[in-house]
PDB file of C-alpha atoms and ligand atoms in Angstrom:
ATOM      1  CA  MET A   1     -15.968  25.162  12.399  1.00 47.00           C
ATOM      2  CA  THR A   2     -14.083  28.091  13.868  1.00 49.00           C
ATOM      3  CA  ALA A   3     -17.130  30.378  13.458  1.00 49.00           C
ATOM      4  CA  THR A   4     -18.935  28.517  16.244  1.00 53.00           C
ATOM      5  CA  LEU A   5     -16.386  29.525  18.856  1.00 53.00           C
ATOM      6  CA  ASP A   6     -17.306  32.461  21.127  1.00 61.00           C
ATOM      7  CA  ARG A   7     -13.968  34.195  21.007  1.00 63.00           C
ATOM      8  CA  PRO A   8     -11.798  35.117  18.047  1.00 65.00           C
ATOM      9  CA  VAL A   9      -9.566  32.272  16.986  1.00 76.00           C
ATOM     10  CA  ASP A  10      -5.898  32.774  17.296  1.00 87.00           C
ATOM     11  CA  GLU A  11      -4.118  30.768  14.582  1.00 87.00           C
ATOM     12  CA  ASP A  12      -0.881  30.769  16.546  1.00 91.00           C
ATOM     13  CA  GLU A  13      -2.641  29.280  19.538  1.00 93.00           C
ATOM     14  CA  LEU A  14      -4.191  26.539  17.408  1.00 94.00           C
ATOM     15  CA  GLN A  15      -0.859  25.798  15.778  1.00 94.00           C
ATOM     16  CA  ALA A  16       0.773  25.618  19.215  1.00 94.00           C
ATOM     17  CA  GLN A  17      -1.889  23.155  20.389  1.00 94.00           C
ATOM     18  CA  PHE A  18      -1.384  21.050  17.284  1.00 94.00           C
ATOM     19  CA  ASP A  19       2.404  21.051  17.729  1.00 94.00           C
ATOM     20  CA  ALA A  20       2.029  20.067  21.391  1.00 94.00           C
ATOM     21  CA  THR A  21      -0.269  17.169  20.465  1.00 95.00           C
ATOM     22  CA  ILE A  22       2.263  15.893  17.923  1.00 93.00           C
ATOM     23  CA  ALA A  23       5.177  16.366  20.356  1.00 93.00           C
ATOM     24  CA  ALA A  24       3.326  14.439  23.065  1.00 94.00           C
ATOM     25  CA  GLU A  25       2.707  11.584  20.574  1.00 92.00           C
ATOM     26  CA  HIS A  26      -1.051  12.002  21.007  1.00 94.00           C
ATOM     27  CA  ARG A  27      -3.402  11.538  18.073  1.00 95.00           C
ATOM     28  CA  ILE A  28      -4.892  14.256  15.915  1.00 96.00           C
ATOM     29  CA  GLU A  29      -8.602  13.522  15.464  1.00 97.00           C
ATOM     30  CA  PRO A  30     -11.004  14.736  12.728  1.00 96.00           C
ATOM     31  CA  ARG A  31     -12.563  17.404  15.031  1.00 94.00           C
ATOM     32  CA  ASP A  32      -9.154  18.942  15.810  1.00 95.00           C
ATOM     33  CA  TRP A  33      -7.694  21.957  14.077  1.00 95.00           C
ATOM     34  CA  MET A  34      -4.826  20.994  11.772  1.00 96.00           C
ATOM     35  CA  PRO A  35      -2.604  22.924   9.361  1.00 95.00           C
ATOM     36  CA  GLU A  36      -3.786  22.812   5.748  1.00 95.00           C
ATOM     37  CA  GLY A  37      -0.508  21.198   4.663  1.00 95.00           C
ATOM     38  CA  TYR A  38      -1.009  18.360   7.152  1.00 96.00           C
ATOM     39  CA  ARG A  39      -4.549  17.764   5.897  1.00 96.00           C
ATOM     40  CA  LYS A  40      -3.502  17.832   2.232  1.00 96.00           C
ATOM     41  CA  THR A  41      -0.515  15.552   2.791  1.00 94.00           C
ATOM     42  CA  LEU A  42      -2.677  13.045   4.628  1.00 96.00           C
ATOM     43  CA  ILE A  43      -5.399  13.077   1.989  1.00 97.00           C
ATOM     44  CA  ARG A  44      -2.770  12.519  -0.708  1.00 95.00           C
ATOM     45  CA  GLN A  45      -1.095   9.682   1.166  1.00 94.00           C
ATOM     46  CA  ILE A  46      -4.295   7.940   2.319  1.00 97.00           C
ATOM     47  CA  ALA A  47      -5.882   8.238  -1.132  1.00 97.00           C
ATOM     48  CA  GLN A  48      -2.771   6.826  -2.779  1.00 96.00           C
ATOM     49  CA  HIS A  49      -2.846   3.988  -0.285  1.00 96.00           C
ATOM     50  CA  ALA A  50      -6.573   3.316  -0.847  1.00 98.00           C
ATOM     51  CA  HIS A  51      -6.101   3.358  -4.636  1.00 98.00           C
ATOM     52  CA  SER A  52      -3.251   0.840  -4.291  1.00 97.00           C
ATOM     53  CA  GLU A  53      -5.485  -1.552  -2.376  1.00 97.00           C
ATOM     54  CA  ILE A  54      -8.229  -1.338  -4.999  1.00 98.00           C
ATOM     55  CA  ILE A  55      -5.993  -1.482  -8.086  1.00 98.00           C
ATOM     56  CA  GLY A  56      -3.988  -4.216  -6.334  1.00 97.00           C
ATOM     57  CA  MET A  57      -7.023  -6.491  -6.563  1.00 97.00           C
ATOM     58  CA  GLN A  58      -6.565  -6.734 -10.337  1.00 97.00           C
ATOM     59  CA  PRO A  59      -3.275  -8.609 -10.864  1.00 97.00           C
ATOM     60  CA  GLU A  60      -4.290 -11.360  -8.438  1.00 96.00           C
ATOM     61  CA  GLY A  61      -7.980 -11.233  -9.303  1.00 96.00           C
ATOM     62  CA  ASP A  62      -6.909 -12.311 -12.787  1.00 93.00           C
ATOM     63  CA  TRP A  63      -6.137 -15.770 -11.326  1.00 97.00           C
ATOM     64  CA  LEU A  64      -9.387 -16.373  -9.457  1.00 96.00           C
ATOM     65  CA  LEU A  65     -10.873 -18.437 -12.259  1.00 95.00           C
ATOM     66  CA  ALA A  66      -7.628 -20.324 -12.858  1.00 95.00           C
ATOM     67  CA  ALA A  67      -6.756 -21.268  -9.280  1.00 96.00           C
ATOM     68  CA  PRO A  68      -5.402 -24.835  -9.271  1.00 95.00           C
ATOM     69  CA  SER A  69      -7.692 -26.141  -6.509  1.00 96.00           C
ATOM     70  CA  LEU A  70     -10.755 -25.202  -4.499  1.00 96.00           C
ATOM     71  CA  ARG A  71      -8.538 -24.539  -1.475  1.00 96.00           C
ATOM     72  CA  ARG A  72      -6.286 -22.157  -3.414  1.00 97.00           C
ATOM     73  CA  LYS A  73      -9.319 -20.439  -4.855  1.00 97.00           C
ATOM     74  CA  ALA A  74     -10.895 -19.916  -1.418  1.00 97.00           C
ATOM     75  CA  ILE A  75      -7.634 -18.459  -0.070  1.00 97.00           C
ATOM     76  CA  LEU A  76      -7.149 -16.135  -3.028  1.00 97.00           C
ATOM     77  CA  LEU A  77     -10.770 -15.012  -2.972  1.00 97.00           C
ATOM     78  CA  ALA A  78     -10.507 -14.148   0.726  1.00 97.00           C
ATOM     79  CA  LYS A  79      -7.297 -12.242   0.110  1.00 97.00           C
ATOM     80  CA  VAL A  80      -8.625 -10.203  -2.804  1.00 97.00           C
ATOM     81  CA  GLN A  81     -11.765  -9.380  -0.803  1.00 97.00           C
ATOM     82  CA  ASP A  82      -9.585  -8.227   2.098  1.00 97.00           C
ATOM     83  CA  GLU A  83      -7.877  -5.783  -0.258  1.00 97.00           C
ATOM     84  CA  ALA A  84     -11.271  -4.326  -1.197  1.00 97.00           C
ATOM     85  CA  GLY A  85     -11.978  -3.914   2.518  1.00 97.00           C
ATOM     86  CA  HIS A  86      -8.645  -2.151   3.025  1.00 97.00           C
ATOM     87  CA  GLY A  87      -9.539   0.278   0.252  1.00 97.00           C
ATOM     88  CA  MET A  88     -12.893   0.989   1.936  1.00 95.00           C
ATOM     89  CA  TYR A  89     -11.383   1.671   5.388  1.00 95.00           C
ATOM     90  CA  LEU A  90      -8.874   4.005   3.813  1.00 97.00           C
ATOM     91  CA  TYR A  91     -11.382   5.935   1.701  1.00 97.00           C
ATOM     92  CA  SER A  92     -13.404   6.347   4.901  1.00 96.00           C
ATOM     93  CA  ALA A  93     -10.324   7.680   6.698  1.00 97.00           C
ATOM     94  CA  ALA A  94      -9.814  10.170   3.839  1.00 97.00           C
ATOM     95  CA  GLU A  95     -13.453  11.252   4.177  1.00 97.00           C
ATOM     96  CA  THR A  96     -12.848  12.235   7.811  1.00 97.00           C
ATOM     97  CA  LEU A  97     -10.450  14.854   6.391  1.00 97.00           C
ATOM     98  CA  GLY A  98     -13.139  16.290   4.136  1.00 96.00           C
ATOM     99  CA  ALA A  99     -12.267  14.365   0.961  1.00 97.00           C
ATOM    100  CA  ASP A 100     -15.039  12.981  -1.225  1.00 95.00           C
ATOM    101  CA  ARG A 101     -14.759   9.311  -2.181  1.00 93.00           C
ATOM    102  CA  ALA A 102     -16.194   9.693  -5.698  1.00 93.00           C
ATOM    103  CA  ASP A 103     -13.860  12.599  -6.308  1.00 96.00           C
ATOM    104  CA  LEU A 104     -10.859  10.524  -5.213  1.00 97.00           C
ATOM    105  CA  THR A 105     -11.856   7.740  -7.613  1.00 97.00           C
ATOM    106  CA  ASP A 106     -12.196  10.287 -10.418  1.00 97.00           C
ATOM    107  CA  LYS A 107      -8.728  11.637  -9.624  1.00 97.00           C
ATOM    108  CA  LEU A 108      -7.293   8.118  -9.791  1.00 97.00           C
ATOM    109  CA  ILE A 109      -8.927   7.457 -13.154  1.00 97.00           C
ATOM    110  CA  GLU A 110      -7.823  10.823 -14.537  1.00 96.00           C
ATOM    111  CA  GLY A 111      -4.242  10.107 -13.459  1.00 94.00           C
ATOM    112  CA  LYS A 112      -4.178  12.984 -10.944  1.00 95.00           C
ATOM    113  CA  GLN A 113      -3.485  10.658  -8.007  1.00 95.00           C
ATOM    114  CA  LYS A 114      -1.132   7.724  -7.993  1.00 94.00           C
ATOM    115  CA  TYR A 115      -1.122   4.173  -6.700  1.00 96.00           C
ATOM    116  CA  SER A 116       1.734   1.806  -5.976  1.00 95.00           C
ATOM    117  CA  SER A 117       3.730   1.188  -9.162  1.00 94.00           C
ATOM    118  CA  ILE A 118       4.050  -2.545  -8.405  1.00 97.00           C
ATOM    119  CA  PHE A 119       0.485  -3.201  -9.548  1.00 97.00           C
ATOM    120  CA  ASN A 120       1.391  -2.171 -13.083  1.00 97.00           C
ATOM    121  CA  TYR A 121       3.251  -5.443 -13.562  1.00 97.00           C
ATOM    122  CA  ARG A 122       1.405  -8.495 -14.875  1.00 97.00           C
ATOM    123  CA  THR A 123       0.879 -11.822 -13.165  1.00 97.00           C
ATOM    124  CA  LEU A 124       2.138 -14.435 -15.640  1.00 97.00           C
ATOM    125  CA  SER A 125       1.747 -17.655 -13.644  1.00 97.00           C
ATOM    126  CA  TYR A 126       0.160 -18.914 -10.440  1.00 97.00           C
ATOM    127  CA  ALA A 127       3.535 -18.652  -8.743  1.00 98.00           C
ATOM    128  CA  ASP A 128       3.093 -14.883  -9.083  1.00 98.00           C
ATOM    129  CA  VAL A 129       0.191 -15.112  -6.638  1.00 98.00           C
ATOM    130  CA  GLY A 130       2.568 -16.625  -4.082  1.00 98.00           C
ATOM    131  CA  VAL A 131       5.339 -14.147  -4.786  1.00 98.00           C
ATOM    132  CA  ILE A 132       2.957 -11.188  -4.514  1.00 98.00           C
ATOM    133  CA  GLY A 133       1.892 -12.457  -1.088  1.00 98.00           C
ATOM    134  CA  TRP A 134       5.469 -12.959   0.018  1.00 98.00           C
ATOM    135  CA  PHE A 135       7.059  -9.822  -1.492  1.00 98.00           C
ATOM    136  CA  VAL A 136       4.297  -7.279  -2.054  1.00 98.00           C
ATOM    137  CA  ASP A 137       2.296  -7.951   1.097  1.00 97.00           C
ATOM    138  CA  GLY A 138       5.584  -8.391   2.986  1.00 96.00           C
ATOM    139  CA  ALA A 139       6.778  -4.972   1.802  1.00 97.00           C
ATOM    140  CA  ALA A 140       3.356  -3.548   2.651  1.00 95.00           C
ATOM    141  CA  ILE A 141       3.752  -4.849   6.212  1.00 95.00           C
ATOM    142  CA  CYS A 142       7.170  -3.156   6.546  1.00 94.00           C
ATOM    143  CA  ASN A 143       5.624   0.093   5.324  1.00 92.00           C
ATOM    144  CA  GLN A 144       2.428  -0.145   7.304  1.00 92.00           C
ATOM    145  CA  VAL A 145       3.318  -1.440  10.758  1.00 92.00           C
ATOM    146  CA  PRO A 146       4.906   1.940  11.662  1.00 91.00           C
ATOM    147  CA  LEU A 147       1.768   3.666  10.313  1.00 92.00           C
ATOM    148  CA  CYS A 148      -0.213   2.089  13.177  1.00 92.00           C
ATOM    149  CA  ARG A 149       1.496   4.857  15.205  1.00 91.00           C
ATOM    150  CA  SER A 150       0.760   7.574  12.654  1.00 93.00           C
ATOM    151  CA  SER A 151      -0.280  10.870  14.243  1.00 95.00           C
ATOM    152  CA  TYR A 152      -3.699  10.914  12.536  1.00 96.00           C
ATOM    153  CA  GLY A 153      -6.108   8.779  14.600  1.00 96.00           C
ATOM    154  CA  PRO A 154      -8.441   7.334  11.921  1.00 96.00           C
ATOM    155  CA  TYR A 155      -5.480   6.386   9.701  1.00 96.00           C
ATOM    156  CA  ALA A 156      -3.555   4.766  12.558  1.00 95.00           C
ATOM    157  CA  ARG A 157      -6.601   2.760  13.669  1.00 95.00           C
ATOM    158  CA  ALA A 158      -7.368   1.577  10.128  1.00 94.00           C
ATOM    159  CA  MET A 159      -3.771   0.400   9.804  1.00 94.00           C
ATOM    160  CA  ILE A 160      -3.998  -1.860  12.862  1.00 94.00           C
ATOM    161  CA  ARG A 161      -6.754  -3.954  11.297  1.00 92.00           C
ATOM    162  CA  ILE A 162      -5.145  -3.840   7.857  1.00 95.00           C
ATOM    163  CA  CYS A 163      -1.770  -5.049   9.165  1.00 94.00           C
ATOM    164  CA  LYS A 164      -3.344  -8.098  10.773  1.00 93.00           C
ATOM    165  CA  GLU A 165      -4.826  -9.056   7.425  1.00 95.00           C
ATOM    166  CA  GLU A 166      -1.631  -8.281   5.512  1.00 95.00           C
ATOM    167  CA  SER A 167       0.211 -10.720   7.698  1.00 94.00           C
ATOM    168  CA  PHE A 168      -2.235 -13.463   6.650  1.00 94.00           C
ATOM    169  CA  HIS A 169      -1.610 -12.421   3.032  1.00 97.00           C
ATOM    170  CA  GLN A 170       2.115 -12.757   3.432  1.00 97.00           C
ATOM    171  CA  ARG A 171       1.767 -16.169   5.070  1.00 96.00           C
ATOM    172  CA  GLN A 172      -0.555 -17.575   2.424  1.00 96.00           C
ATOM    173  CA  GLY A 173       1.863 -16.472  -0.308  1.00 98.00           C
ATOM    174  CA  TYR A 174       4.855 -18.021   1.379  1.00 98.00           C
ATOM    175  CA  GLU A 175       2.932 -21.236   2.099  1.00 98.00           C
ATOM    176  CA  LEU A 176       1.918 -21.486  -1.565  1.00 98.00           C
ATOM    177  CA  LEU A 177       5.555 -21.072  -2.639  1.00 98.00           C
ATOM    178  CA  MET A 178       6.719 -23.658  -0.094  1.00 98.00           C
ATOM    179  CA  THR A 179       4.220 -26.113  -1.539  1.00 98.00           C
ATOM    180  CA  MET A 180       5.396 -25.416  -5.097  1.00 98.00           C
ATOM    181  CA  MET A 181       9.049 -25.773  -4.084  1.00 98.00           C
ATOM    182  CA  ARG A 182       8.264 -29.272  -2.778  1.00 98.00           C
ATOM    183  CA  GLY A 183       6.679 -30.095  -6.143  1.00 97.00           C
ATOM    184  CA  THR A 184       8.104 -30.778  -9.610  1.00 98.00           C
ATOM    185  CA  PRO A 185      11.183 -29.158 -11.209  1.00 98.00           C
ATOM    186  CA  GLU A 186       8.758 -27.194 -13.414  1.00 98.00           C
ATOM    187  CA  GLN A 187       6.988 -25.820 -10.340  1.00 98.00           C
ATOM    188  CA  ARG A 188      10.291 -24.825  -8.751  1.00 98.00           C
ATOM    189  CA  ALA A 189      11.270 -23.084 -11.991  1.00 98.00           C
ATOM    190  CA  MET A 190       7.964 -21.190 -11.968  1.00 98.00           C
ATOM    191  CA  VAL A 191       8.697 -19.930  -8.454  1.00 98.00           C
ATOM    192  CA  GLN A 192      12.233 -18.832  -9.358  1.00 98.00           C
ATOM    193  CA  ASP A 193      10.958 -17.076 -12.480  1.00 98.00           C
ATOM    194  CA  ALA A 194       8.347 -15.201 -10.435  1.00 98.00           C
ATOM    195  CA  VAL A 195      10.992 -14.231  -7.847  1.00 98.00           C
ATOM    196  CA  ASP A 196      13.232 -12.922 -10.650  1.00 98.00           C
ATOM    197  CA  ARG A 197      10.479 -10.713 -12.028  1.00 98.00           C
ATOM    198  CA  TRP A 198       9.050  -9.328  -8.767  1.00 98.00           C
ATOM    199  CA  TRP A 199      12.104  -8.765  -6.543  1.00 98.00           C
ATOM    200  CA  TRP A 200      13.282  -5.452  -7.974  1.00 98.00           C
ATOM    201  CA  PRO A 201       9.810  -3.916  -8.353  1.00 97.00           C
ATOM    202  CA  SER A 202       9.137  -4.864  -4.717  1.00 98.00           C
ATOM    203  CA  LEU A 203      12.216  -2.856  -3.628  1.00 98.00           C
ATOM    204  CA  MET A 204      10.765   0.119  -5.508  1.00 97.00           C
ATOM    205  CA  MET A 205       7.586  -0.059  -3.394  1.00 96.00           C
ATOM    206  CA  PHE A 206       9.325   1.926  -0.657  1.00 95.00           C
ATOM    207  CA  GLY A 207       9.556   4.936  -2.938  1.00 93.00           C
ATOM    208  CA  PRO A 208      12.533   6.959  -4.152  1.00 93.00           C
ATOM    209  CA  PRO A 209      15.780   7.073  -2.165  1.00 93.00           C
ATOM    210  CA  ASP A 210      15.794   9.471   0.801  1.00 90.00           C
ATOM    211  CA  ASP A 211      17.857  12.117  -0.974  1.00 88.00           C
ATOM    212  CA  ASP A 212      15.234  12.203  -3.759  1.00 86.00           C
ATOM    213  CA  SER A 213      12.109  12.154  -1.588  1.00 83.00           C
ATOM    214  CA  PRO A 214      11.060  15.800  -1.181  1.00 79.00           C
ATOM    215  CA  ASN A 215       8.015  15.331   1.097  1.00 79.00           C
ATOM    216  CA  SER A 216       9.543  12.849   3.533  1.00 84.00           C
ATOM    217  CA  ALA A 217      11.099  15.254   6.039  1.00 85.00           C
ATOM    218  CA  GLN A 218       7.868  17.184   6.583  1.00 88.00           C
ATOM    219  CA  SER A 219       5.830  13.956   6.865  1.00 88.00           C
ATOM    220  CA  MET A 220       8.237  12.677   9.503  1.00 87.00           C
ATOM    221  CA  ALA A 221       8.078  15.961  11.438  1.00 88.00           C
ATOM    222  CA  TRP A 222       4.277  15.670  11.451  1.00 91.00           C
ATOM    223  CA  GLY A 223       4.412  12.080  12.685  1.00 89.00           C
ATOM    224  CA  ILE A 224       2.593  10.852   9.554  1.00 88.00           C
ATOM    225  CA  LYS A 225       5.653   8.842   8.553  1.00 86.00           C
ATOM    226  CA  ARG A 226       7.888   7.184  11.131  1.00 86.00           C
ATOM    227  CA  HIS A 227      10.855   5.884   9.108  1.00 90.00           C
ATOM    228  CA  SER A 228      12.513   6.954   5.888  1.00 92.00           C
ATOM    229  CA  ASN A 229      12.078   5.078   2.601  1.00 94.00           C
ATOM    230  CA  ASP A 230      15.625   3.718   2.697  1.00 95.00           C
ATOM    231  CA  GLU A 231      15.300   2.527   6.307  1.00 95.00           C
ATOM    232  CA  LEU A 232      12.145   0.588   5.490  1.00 95.00           C
ATOM    233  CA  ARG A 233      13.673  -0.826   2.300  1.00 97.00           C
ATOM    234  CA  GLN A 234      16.661  -2.078   4.291  1.00 97.00           C
ATOM    235  CA  ARG A 235      14.368  -3.685   6.859  1.00 97.00           C
ATOM    236  CA  TYR A 236      12.537  -5.473   4.040  1.00 97.00           C
ATOM    237  CA  VAL A 237      15.756  -6.760   2.458  1.00 98.00           C
ATOM    238  CA  ASP A 238      17.034  -7.987   5.834  1.00 98.00           C
ATOM    239  CA  MET A 239      13.770  -9.814   6.402  1.00 96.00           C
ATOM    240  CA  SER A 240      13.546 -11.340   2.914  1.00 98.00           C
ATOM    241  CA  VAL A 241      17.034 -12.773   2.425  1.00 98.00           C
ATOM    242  CA  PRO A 242      16.758 -15.475   5.142  1.00 97.00           C
ATOM    243  CA  GLN A 243      13.229 -16.282   3.935  1.00 98.00           C
ATOM    244  CA  ALA A 244      14.587 -16.824   0.407  1.00 98.00           C
ATOM    245  CA  GLU A 245      17.212 -19.192   1.804  1.00 98.00           C
ATOM    246  CA  VAL A 246      14.605 -21.250   3.645  1.00 98.00           C
ATOM    247  CA  LEU A 247      12.485 -21.380   0.506  1.00 98.00           C
ATOM    248  CA  GLY A 248      15.424 -22.367  -1.673  1.00 98.00           C
ATOM    249  CA  VAL A 249      15.250 -19.574  -4.254  1.00 98.00           C
ATOM    250  CA  THR A 250      17.894 -17.089  -5.390  1.00 98.00           C
ATOM    251  CA  LEU A 251      17.171 -13.371  -5.212  1.00 98.00           C
ATOM    252  CA  PRO A 252      18.242 -11.872  -8.576  1.00 98.00           C
ATOM    253  CA  ASP A 253      20.968  -9.575  -7.252  1.00 98.00           C
ATOM    254  CA  PRO A 254      24.651 -10.554  -7.579  1.00 97.00           C
ATOM    255  CA  ASP A 255      25.600  -7.711  -5.191  1.00 97.00           C
ATOM    256  CA  LEU A 256      23.501  -9.019  -2.333  1.00 97.00           C
ATOM    257  CA  SER A 257      25.799  -9.758   0.601  1.00 97.00           C
ATOM    258  CA  TYR A 258      25.773  -9.707   4.375  1.00 97.00           C
ATOM    259  CA  ASP A 259      27.765  -6.938   6.014  1.00 97.00           C
ATOM    260  CA  PRO A 260      28.819  -8.174   9.464  1.00 96.00           C
ATOM    261  CA  GLU A 261      29.821  -4.670  10.516  1.00 96.00           C
ATOM    262  CA  THR A 262      26.358  -3.185  10.155  1.00 96.00           C
ATOM    263  CA  GLY A 263      24.375  -6.395  10.543  1.00 96.00           C
ATOM    264  CA  HIS A 264      22.521  -5.573   7.317  1.00 98.00           C
ATOM    265  CA  TYR A 265      22.440  -7.006   3.807  1.00 98.00           C
ATOM    266  CA  ARG A 266      23.929  -4.789   1.131  1.00 97.00           C
ATOM    267  CA  PHE A 267      22.155  -4.815  -2.187  1.00 98.00           C
ATOM    268  CA  GLY A 268      22.680  -3.636  -5.762  1.00 97.00           C
ATOM    269  CA  GLN A 269      21.557  -0.503  -7.535  1.00 96.00           C
ATOM    270  CA  ILE A 270      17.802  -0.120  -8.096  1.00 97.00           C
ATOM    271  CA  ASP A 271      16.802   0.916 -11.619  1.00 97.00           C
ATOM    272  CA  TRP A 272      15.167   4.243 -10.746  1.00 96.00           C
ATOM    273  CA  ASP A 273      14.573   5.003 -14.423  1.00 96.00           C
ATOM    274  CA  GLU A 274      12.288   2.000 -14.594  1.00 97.00           C
ATOM    275  CA  PHE A 275      10.530   3.182 -11.417  1.00 96.00           C
ATOM    276  CA  LYS A 276       9.957   6.652 -12.889  1.00 95.00           C
ATOM    277  CA  ARG A 277       8.741   5.192 -16.156  1.00 95.00           C
ATOM    278  CA  VAL A 278       6.229   2.887 -14.468  1.00 95.00           C
ATOM    279  CA  VAL A 279       5.009   5.535 -11.997  1.00 91.00           C
ATOM    280  CA  GLY A 280       4.726   7.947 -14.922  1.00 90.00           C
ATOM    281  CA  GLY A 281       2.259   5.666 -16.724  1.00 91.00           C
ATOM    282  CA  ASP A 282       4.481   3.576 -18.967  1.00 92.00           C
ATOM    283  CA  GLY A 283       4.575   0.254 -17.120  1.00 94.00           C
ATOM    284  CA  PRO A 284       3.443  -3.067 -18.608  1.00 94.00           C
ATOM    285  CA  ALA A 285      -0.207  -2.762 -17.537  1.00 96.00           C
ATOM    286  CA  ASN A 286      -0.907   0.850 -16.458  1.00 96.00           C
ATOM    287  CA  LYS A 287      -3.454   1.504 -19.179  1.00 96.00           C
ATOM    288  CA  GLU A 288      -5.461  -1.645 -18.606  1.00 96.00           C
ATOM    289  CA  ARG A 289      -5.494  -1.186 -14.819  1.00 97.00           C
ATOM    290  CA  ILE A 290      -7.051   2.256 -15.185  1.00 97.00           C
ATOM    291  CA  ALA A 291      -9.357   1.167 -18.019  1.00 97.00           C
ATOM    292  CA  ARG A 292     -10.740  -1.581 -15.809  1.00 97.00           C
ATOM    293  CA  ARG A 293     -11.217   0.763 -12.871  1.00 97.00           C
ATOM    294  CA  ARG A 294     -12.980   3.225 -15.136  1.00 97.00           C
ATOM    295  CA  ALA A 295     -15.280   0.490 -16.456  1.00 97.00           C
ATOM    296  CA  ALA A 296     -16.072  -0.612 -12.887  1.00 95.00           C
ATOM    297  CA  ARG A 297     -16.999   2.956 -11.947  1.00 95.00           C
ATOM    298  CA  ASP A 298     -19.121   3.546 -15.040  1.00 96.00           C
ATOM    299  CA  ASP A 299     -20.827   0.149 -15.255  1.00 96.00           C
ATOM    300  CA  ASN A 300     -21.766   0.255 -11.576  1.00 94.00           C
ATOM    301  CA  ALA A 301     -22.824   3.901 -11.481  1.00 94.00           C
ATOM    302  CA  TRP A 302     -26.460   2.799 -11.157  1.00 96.00           C
ATOM    303  CA  VAL A 303     -25.661   0.985  -7.898  1.00 94.00           C
ATOM    304  CA  THR A 304     -24.034   4.112  -6.464  1.00 88.00           C
ATOM    305  CA  GLU A 305     -26.996   6.221  -7.585  1.00 93.00           C
ATOM    306  CA  ALA A 306     -29.517   3.819  -6.069  1.00 96.00           C
ATOM    307  CA  ALA A 307     -27.602   3.582  -2.782  1.00 92.00           C
ATOM    308  CA  THR A 308     -27.241   7.372  -2.602  1.00 90.00           C
ATOM    309  CA  ALA A 309     -30.954   7.892  -3.313  1.00 94.00           C
ATOM    310  CA  TYR A 310     -31.846   5.289  -0.674  1.00 95.00           C
ATOM    311  CA  ALA A 311     -29.595   6.946   1.919  1.00 92.00           C
ATOM    312  CA  ALA A 312     -31.026  10.394   1.088  1.00 92.00           C
ATOM    313  CA  LYS A 313     -34.593   9.122   1.414  1.00 92.00           C
ATOM    314  CA  HIS A 314     -33.879   7.606   4.819  1.00 91.00           C
ATOM    315  CA  SER A 315     -32.033  10.628   6.147  1.00 86.00           C
ATOM    316  CA  GLY A 316     -35.063  12.689   5.025  1.00 74.00           C
ATOM    317  CA  VAL A 317     -37.350  10.436   7.079  1.00 62.00           C
ATOM    318  CA  ALA A 318     -35.062  10.788  10.068  1.00 53.00           C
ATOM    319  CA  ALA A 319     -35.061  14.587   9.744  1.00 50.00           C
TER     320      ALA A 319
HETATM  321 FE1  LIG B   1      -4.071  -4.593   1.628  1.00 53.27          FE
HETATM  322 FE1  LIG B   2      -2.569  -7.563   1.190  1.00 53.27          FE
END
């Protein structure tokens, strides 16, 4: 791109322009010069986010055929389809940075790029669908609302649409749980069991603690991230505790208590060894998640080939 300019490009000048754009809280757009580190960090983060949306379809998708009513099935189907859409927006945002979508999928399947560790846990009952909506989509909202102000334009704009849909996801989950809590003792027990299994993994969704999160400071300086992992985790806990009370379930943490001095809920120690194990590939369902994604890529390769050939033919006509 720089070769098309009439005068020699001064890297310092470009860097100064970039820094001024960030300082003024303006957006960086795909046509703008950006430091290589900024581009790489964004591609890594957006790809990881896109992969999470796509892999995240699996644990809930497992219940599509077993939904207890037509209404529940329609809601779940809409939700899982939304997640596919989120993945598509995000892969498109990564493409504006020069990434290749097929290459990103290959990196996911080869284990070179990660996705949110929460999706490596299994859904054992229909209450899990509700708890995923309440906890996992709720945590996603905490993480993603600040990203609507991310410094990279295409990412920020994608997040605005995604957040609107995530808030529907959270609501449908909570509404399902409310309905179950008004049901039989067995249904209430199913909800409590799901809460017990998903609470701690949902706290891990915000990533490692701030003092063990090496890339955070740079991402915050670049305006890619707006709040630290621990800040967002605290926000999520503060939001969830009153919701649990209204629902009538107990969050599985004996250390959970309100601190009137800070106005926040204190909570117990997160099992970071479990987090590292699951992120590292040794969670309950890591292998099957990737195996299914691999099968989807390979079995549907003919569709990709046909669509690519069709697009090439039509661009040839246009040329
Ligand atoms: Fe999503
Ligand atoms: Fe969602």
